XYZ file of C-alpha atoms in Angstrom:
441
model
C 33.092 237.541 98.160
C 29.678 238.878 98.941
C 28.064 236.787 96.208
C 29.620 233.562 97.451
C 28.666 234.210 101.068
C 25.075 234.982 100.128
C 24.865 231.741 98.044
C 26.162 229.660 101.003
C 23.607 231.184 103.384
C 20.847 230.557 100.820
C 21.737 226.881 100.444
C 21.931 226.328 104.212
C 18.489 227.858 104.704
C 16.715 225.819 101.956
C 18.246 222.302 102.228
C 16.174 219.683 104.052
C 17.239 216.073 104.861
C 15.155 212.985 105.501
C 17.091 210.238 107.262
C 16.455 206.975 109.035
C 18.547 205.988 111.975
C 20.109 202.533 111.696
C 22.880 200.659 113.503
C 24.530 200.109 110.105
C 26.605 202.741 108.337
C 24.464 205.103 106.390
C 24.496 204.990 102.601
C 23.173 208.123 101.024
C 21.501 207.959 97.634
C 21.017 211.160 95.757
C 17.560 210.938 94.274
C 17.052 214.339 92.710
C 19.364 217.237 92.441
C 17.635 220.108 90.803
C 19.849 223.157 90.382
C 18.561 226.339 88.895
C 20.111 229.708 89.006
C 22.263 230.324 92.061
C 20.089 233.212 93.118
C 16.857 231.205 92.947
C 14.799 230.622 96.102
C 13.600 227.150 94.982
C 16.928 225.283 95.208
C 16.177 221.944 96.953
C 18.422 218.873 97.404
C 16.861 215.607 98.538
C 18.964 212.736 100.012
C 17.638 209.381 101.220
C 19.539 206.853 103.333
C 18.685 203.196 102.650
C 19.365 200.260 104.922
C 22.027 198.003 103.351
C 21.201 194.361 102.619
C 22.829 191.826 104.829
C 25.489 189.690 103.110
C 24.389 186.062 102.741
C 26.708 183.293 103.958
C 29.187 181.908 101.467
C 27.467 178.507 101.235
C 23.931 179.842 101.290
C 21.587 178.188 98.744
C 19.990 181.539 97.936
C 23.351 183.019 97.056
C 24.298 180.058 94.871
C 20.975 180.185 93.035
C 21.385 183.892 92.466
C 24.883 183.426 91.008
C 23.624 180.606 88.803
C 20.819 182.773 87.438
C 23.287 185.568 86.637
C 25.590 183.142 84.824
C 22.750 181.769 82.735
C 21.909 185.240 81.555
C 25.445 185.638 80.222
C 26.307 182.158 78.945
C 22.983 181.024 77.491
C 21.115 183.846 75.836
C 17.683 183.178 74.456
C 17.784 181.619 71.011
C 15.954 183.337 68.243
C 13.030 181.377 66.917
C 13.261 181.009 63.132
C 10.484 182.583 61.098
C 7.537 180.391 60.249
C 8.334 180.522 56.565
C 11.360 178.313 57.218
C 9.367 175.789 59.258
C 6.139 175.371 57.340
C 6.500 174.725 53.636
C 3.665 174.300 51.203
C 3.365 170.752 49.811
C 4.488 170.055 46.263
C 1.785 169.846 43.691
C 1.288 166.620 41.773
C 3.112 167.824 38.690
C 6.301 168.788 40.536
C 6.211 165.616 42.606
C 5.910 163.408 39.541
C 8.663 165.367 37.824
C 10.990 164.845 40.799
C 10.391 161.095 40.780
C 10.857 160.716 37.038
C 14.103 162.707 36.986
C 15.630 160.759 39.881
C 18.786 158.797 38.918
C 17.501 155.907 41.026
C 14.557 155.360 38.686
C 16.636 155.689 35.536
C 18.406 152.372 36.238
C 16.296 149.232 35.949
C 18.770 146.351 35.548
C 20.792 146.826 38.800
C 18.404 147.364 41.736
C 21.068 147.465 44.471
C 23.186 149.903 42.490
C 20.205 152.138 41.743
C 19.279 152.294 45.434
C 22.718 153.751 46.259
C 22.552 156.484 43.612
C 21.550 159.988 44.761
C 17.782 160.582 44.845
C 18.172 163.728 42.709
C 20.542 164.824 39.990
C 23.927 166.317 40.786
C 24.046 170.116 40.685
C 26.752 172.591 39.693
C 28.497 172.416 43.069
C 28.789 168.631 42.740
C 30.129 168.973 39.213
C 32.751 171.450 40.421
C 34.177 168.871 42.850
C 34.105 166.208 40.131
C 36.000 168.424 37.689
C 38.634 169.320 40.288
C 39.303 166.100 42.209
C 37.816 163.070 40.433
C 40.721 162.466 38.052
C 43.151 162.476 40.971
C 41.051 159.896 42.826
C 40.741 157.598 39.793
C 44.455 157.813 39.074
C 45.332 156.938 42.697
C 43.022 153.914 42.603
C 44.327 152.720 39.231
C 41.271 153.328 37.030
C 40.919 154.762 33.574
C 40.663 158.552 33.397
C 37.932 158.430 30.766
C 34.439 159.434 31.931
C 32.482 156.381 33.020
C 29.177 157.625 31.578
C 30.444 156.718 28.103
C 30.034 153.012 28.906
C 26.970 151.024 27.911
C 23.760 150.908 29.902
C 24.255 147.215 30.662
C 27.577 147.930 32.422
C 27.306 148.845 36.133
C 30.617 150.718 35.894
C 28.788 153.445 33.959
C 27.846 155.043 37.293
C 31.321 154.724 38.848
C 32.104 158.447 38.612
C 28.952 159.367 40.500
C 29.499 156.728 43.200
C 33.164 157.660 43.565
C 32.188 161.293 44.096
C 29.646 160.313 46.748
C 32.200 158.095 48.500
C 34.485 161.044 49.285
C 31.726 163.304 50.674
C 32.054 162.279 54.313
C 29.673 163.672 56.983
C 32.236 166.240 58.151
C 32.646 168.061 54.822
C 30.612 170.938 53.443
C 29.035 169.063 50.519
C 27.478 166.447 52.820
C 24.914 169.013 53.951
C 23.090 168.542 50.664
C 20.354 165.955 51.086
C 21.064 163.914 47.949
C 24.799 163.748 48.744
C 24.234 162.763 52.362
C 21.805 159.989 51.408
C 24.110 158.524 48.760
C 27.229 158.561 50.949
C 25.518 157.015 53.969
C 24.210 154.100 51.876
C 27.615 153.427 50.326
C 29.259 153.561 53.748
C 26.697 151.145 55.211
C 27.172 148.682 52.366
C 30.964 148.952 52.183
C 31.484 147.997 55.821
C 29.952 144.539 55.315
C 31.540 144.096 51.883
C 34.954 144.418 53.521
C 34.134 141.971 56.297
C 32.794 139.347 53.891
C 35.772 139.765 51.550
C 38.279 139.200 54.364
C 36.186 136.332 55.760
C 36.275 134.393 52.473
C 39.952 135.181 51.951
C 41.153 134.079 55.396
C 38.965 130.963 55.490
C 40.637 129.736 52.310
C 44.137 130.959 53.166
C 44.197 129.407 56.660
C 42.144 126.165 56.409
C 43.193 124.907 59.854
C 42.633 128.131 61.790
C 39.663 128.973 63.999
C 37.728 132.222 63.461
C 39.189 133.973 66.535
C 42.656 134.551 64.977
C 40.968 135.576 61.716
C 38.986 138.293 63.474
C 42.211 139.590 64.991
C 43.828 139.698 61.556
C 40.872 141.618 60.117
C 40.976 144.123 62.980
C 44.720 144.550 62.534
C 44.231 145.406 58.855
C 41.065 147.528 58.748
C 40.715 148.673 62.351
C 39.925 152.341 62.837
C 43.443 153.221 63.963
C 45.060 151.696 60.881
C 42.803 153.208 58.205
C 44.673 156.566 57.967
C 47.842 154.611 57.164
C 46.206 152.954 54.135
C 44.651 156.214 52.945
C 48.050 157.884 53.053
C 49.668 154.932 51.259
C 47.267 155.475 48.350
C 47.788 159.303 48.423
C 44.104 159.986 49.044
C 44.470 162.115 52.177
C 44.275 165.415 50.259
C 40.861 164.467 48.885
C 39.510 163.834 52.386
C 41.229 166.800 54.080
C 41.767 169.397 51.310
C 42.511 172.220 53.784
C 44.320 170.360 56.592
C 47.332 168.128 56.991
C 46.078 164.722 58.113
C 49.071 163.863 60.316
C 48.625 166.994 62.433
C 44.967 166.338 63.222
C 44.038 164.654 66.479
C 42.505 161.182 66.372
C 38.875 162.196 66.856
C 39.170 164.627 63.941
C 41.159 162.288 61.665
C 39.700 158.789 62.091
C 35.905 159.307 61.626
C 36.177 160.964 58.164
C 38.763 158.410 57.019
C 36.623 155.486 58.183
C 33.520 156.857 56.465
C 35.328 157.406 53.151
C 37.120 154.046 53.329
C 33.891 152.083 53.791
C 31.971 154.060 51.166
C 34.820 153.636 48.694
C 34.581 149.848 48.798
C 30.819 150.012 48.605
C 31.164 151.870 45.303
C 33.855 149.497 43.990
C 31.786 146.421 44.852
C 28.676 147.776 43.121
C 30.548 148.561 39.903
C 33.190 145.813 39.667
C 32.511 143.083 42.239
C 34.744 141.264 44.731
C 37.798 140.730 42.448
C 38.285 144.483 42.229
C 37.794 144.818 45.987
C 40.729 142.462 46.528
C 42.884 144.314 43.995
C 42.372 147.693 45.658
C 42.953 146.253 49.129
C 46.209 144.446 48.397
C 47.648 146.414 45.462
C 46.523 150.015 45.870
C 46.566 150.163 49.672
C 49.350 147.598 49.986
C 47.857 145.435 52.742
C 49.899 142.397 53.755
C 48.189 139.561 55.687
C 51.599 138.421 56.951
C 52.488 141.802 58.437
C 53.587 141.682 62.078
C 51.049 144.310 63.120
C 48.076 142.138 62.136
C 49.263 138.796 63.489
C 46.986 137.154 66.106
C 48.155 136.400 69.591
C 49.515 132.933 70.281
C 46.995 130.436 71.590
C 46.804 126.698 72.036
C 45.170 125.112 69.021
C 43.409 121.789 69.489
C 43.191 120.545 65.922
C 40.334 118.134 65.356
C 40.546 118.336 61.572
C 42.438 115.371 60.246
C 41.857 116.110 56.559
C 41.776 119.217 54.434
C 40.977 119.551 50.782
C 43.766 118.857 48.304
C 43.914 122.445 47.044
C 44.571 123.713 50.619
C 47.152 121.122 51.690
C 50.545 122.808 52.006
C 49.454 125.770 49.893
C 48.711 129.275 51.126
C 46.361 130.915 48.680
C 47.064 134.486 47.636
C 44.497 137.186 46.970
C 44.970 136.622 43.226
C 43.950 132.969 43.670
C 40.813 133.960 45.550
C 39.889 136.818 43.199
C 40.429 134.869 39.973
C 38.794 131.633 41.121
C 35.914 130.379 38.987
C 34.103 127.170 39.958
C 34.060 124.368 37.381
C 30.952 123.740 35.342
C 30.066 120.488 37.111
C 30.649 121.902 40.620
C 28.282 120.805 43.361
C 27.969 124.287 44.881
C 28.110 127.932 43.917
C 31.237 128.312 46.113
C 32.800 124.821 46.219
C 36.206 125.887 47.534
C 34.724 127.983 50.327
C 32.472 125.050 51.307
C 35.475 122.717 51.472
C 37.294 125.262 53.642
C 34.474 124.961 56.198
C 33.514 121.294 55.738
C 36.635 119.190 54.993
C 36.227 115.736 53.417
C 37.139 114.046 56.706
C 33.830 115.142 58.223
C 31.988 112.406 56.353
C 32.844 110.034 59.185
C 30.140 111.756 61.263
C 27.365 110.756 58.873
C 25.006 107.970 59.837
C 24.553 108.930 63.509
C 21.235 109.310 65.323
C 20.738 112.963 64.303
C 21.269 112.060 60.661
C 18.311 109.662 60.745
C 15.928 111.428 63.150
C 16.390 115.166 62.613
C 17.971 115.736 59.197
C 14.847 114.892 57.109
C 12.732 117.240 59.229
C 15.246 120.080 58.988
C 15.613 119.755 55.215
C 11.841 119.648 54.749
C 11.376 122.780 56.880
C 14.033 124.678 54.887
C 12.616 123.490 51.557
C 15.403 121.123 50.532
C 16.347 119.386 48.359
C 15.752 121.846 45.552
C 14.559 120.680 42.174
C 17.722 120.939 40.040
C 18.203 119.338 36.656
C 21.864 118.314 36.557
C 23.554 116.802 33.550
C 24.541 113.760 35.597
C 22.087 112.414 38.230
C 24.970 111.469 40.528
C 25.825 115.173 40.912
C 22.382 115.899 42.368
C 22.711 113.023 44.826
C 26.198 114.101 45.897
C 25.013 117.684 46.425
C 22.195 116.567 48.702
C 24.601 114.414 50.730
C 26.991 117.323 51.233
C 24.082 119.593 52.151
C 22.893 117.126 54.793
C 26.404 116.927 56.236
C 26.660 120.704 56.386
C 23.302 121.003 58.136
C 24.377 118.362 60.648
C 27.533 120.334 61.472
C 25.405 123.463 61.926
C 22.732 121.973 64.187
C 24.921 119.868 66.458
C 26.086 122.668 68.734
C 29.368 121.830 70.498
C 27.994 122.850 73.911
C 25.664 119.836 73.794
C 27.389 117.447 71.387
C 30.888 118.006 72.707
C 32.238 114.537 71.956
C 30.246 113.762 68.814
C 30.842 116.843 66.701
C 33.981 118.820 65.840
C 33.785 122.362 67.115
C 36.131 123.550 64.376
C 33.611 123.245 61.499
C 30.769 124.729 63.508
C 32.768 127.891 64.283
C 33.877 128.394 60.685
C 30.350 127.920 59.338
C 29.075 130.328 61.972
C 31.735 132.883 60.994
C 30.957 132.902 57.281
C 27.207 132.695 57.926
C 27.312 135.805 60.072
C 29.023 137.822 57.335
C 26.616 136.573 54.664
C 23.676 137.471 56.871
C 24.768 141.044 57.564
C 25.706 141.582 53.932
C 22.275 140.369 52.823
C 20.710 142.739 55.338
C 22.845 145.622 54.085
C 21.781 144.855 50.506
C 18.126 144.864 51.513
C 18.077 148.038 53.626
C 19.052 150.531 50.836
C 15.761 149.792 49.083
C 14.073 152.112 51.561
C 14.774 155.137 49.405
C 14.254 158.717 50.479
C 13.210 161.204 47.828
């Protein structure tokens, strides 16, 4: 009892306070509390009262800026800058650079320039070979191709590189293997080419199948068959969904996760098929493997009023709907006037000869043909064939230059639209064939 009373009297004698009087409630802050032995004479406790900060209004700009700064500290931490060794790389010496160029698969192929431009810029590595060993046979079996390795074919056969192109076609931008530079470059080129191959294939097919139809219904048919929403249906019909989504079930994915990879693979797949086998094989895969039907209700165009100004069609189109086998197996006769005589007749029927001999034919046609470099010097077996070809060419140019907005009553709009439709697809396909020559090593 005596010890405790003496300690209390000692504390009361040696404690000093420093305070500031304020109208606000005092908040004490213990700065230093230095306790030694209870019997010590140097025991001192210091307490300081600080004026509280006034609360800012709820809609105060300073308060909102302060909260925003605190949120940024939590949500967006400072990103670490990568080391310089990953940014600056020493340039390759001449020997390694030459070795990389000479070992590139693109330079190993000399007879097929478009095909060589779509090959990977460097050789496939072990990771690529692992995918080929595991999945390639399944893909070839689903598409109806031989299971033998394609590299056993001769050098003069473009199908020798089918295995490599088929592997690249399935490496869409959302898979792990697409991060490799040579895989990404090869797939993107095949995808770019395949998009226009499909459009040109359907353009030629529908122009010959529906000789009295304008291009607007044909575009609707094409969209109904190979539109983005319908592509997963065709991939599933060919049992290729497991090669695109090996770890997920395609039907359970949402649209934005399912449609972009399917579209990329679908386009690249037909780019590879066209490079190795040509348009006949493109038609076979479309209508046999994927099971597309041009008469399906889902791809039928909407009803519209058709003002037919075509009084004649070619004999081979009259009352006869061509199938994809007819289009794929067609070979022009030896004495044909054109490279694609049936496609020309689908756009310029024989009845259009009644428009020859007008003012444009005499005033403008010679100038147009001279500017374009026609007629070409061609040695035909029969001179009448050369004359007939030049007449048909002049008629086709007349139908192209007499735009219906100006020559509404002198020129049938039907032929102009069909020539414009097929010309657009040929133009973009030619552009797509030219662009892959900008190779990246």
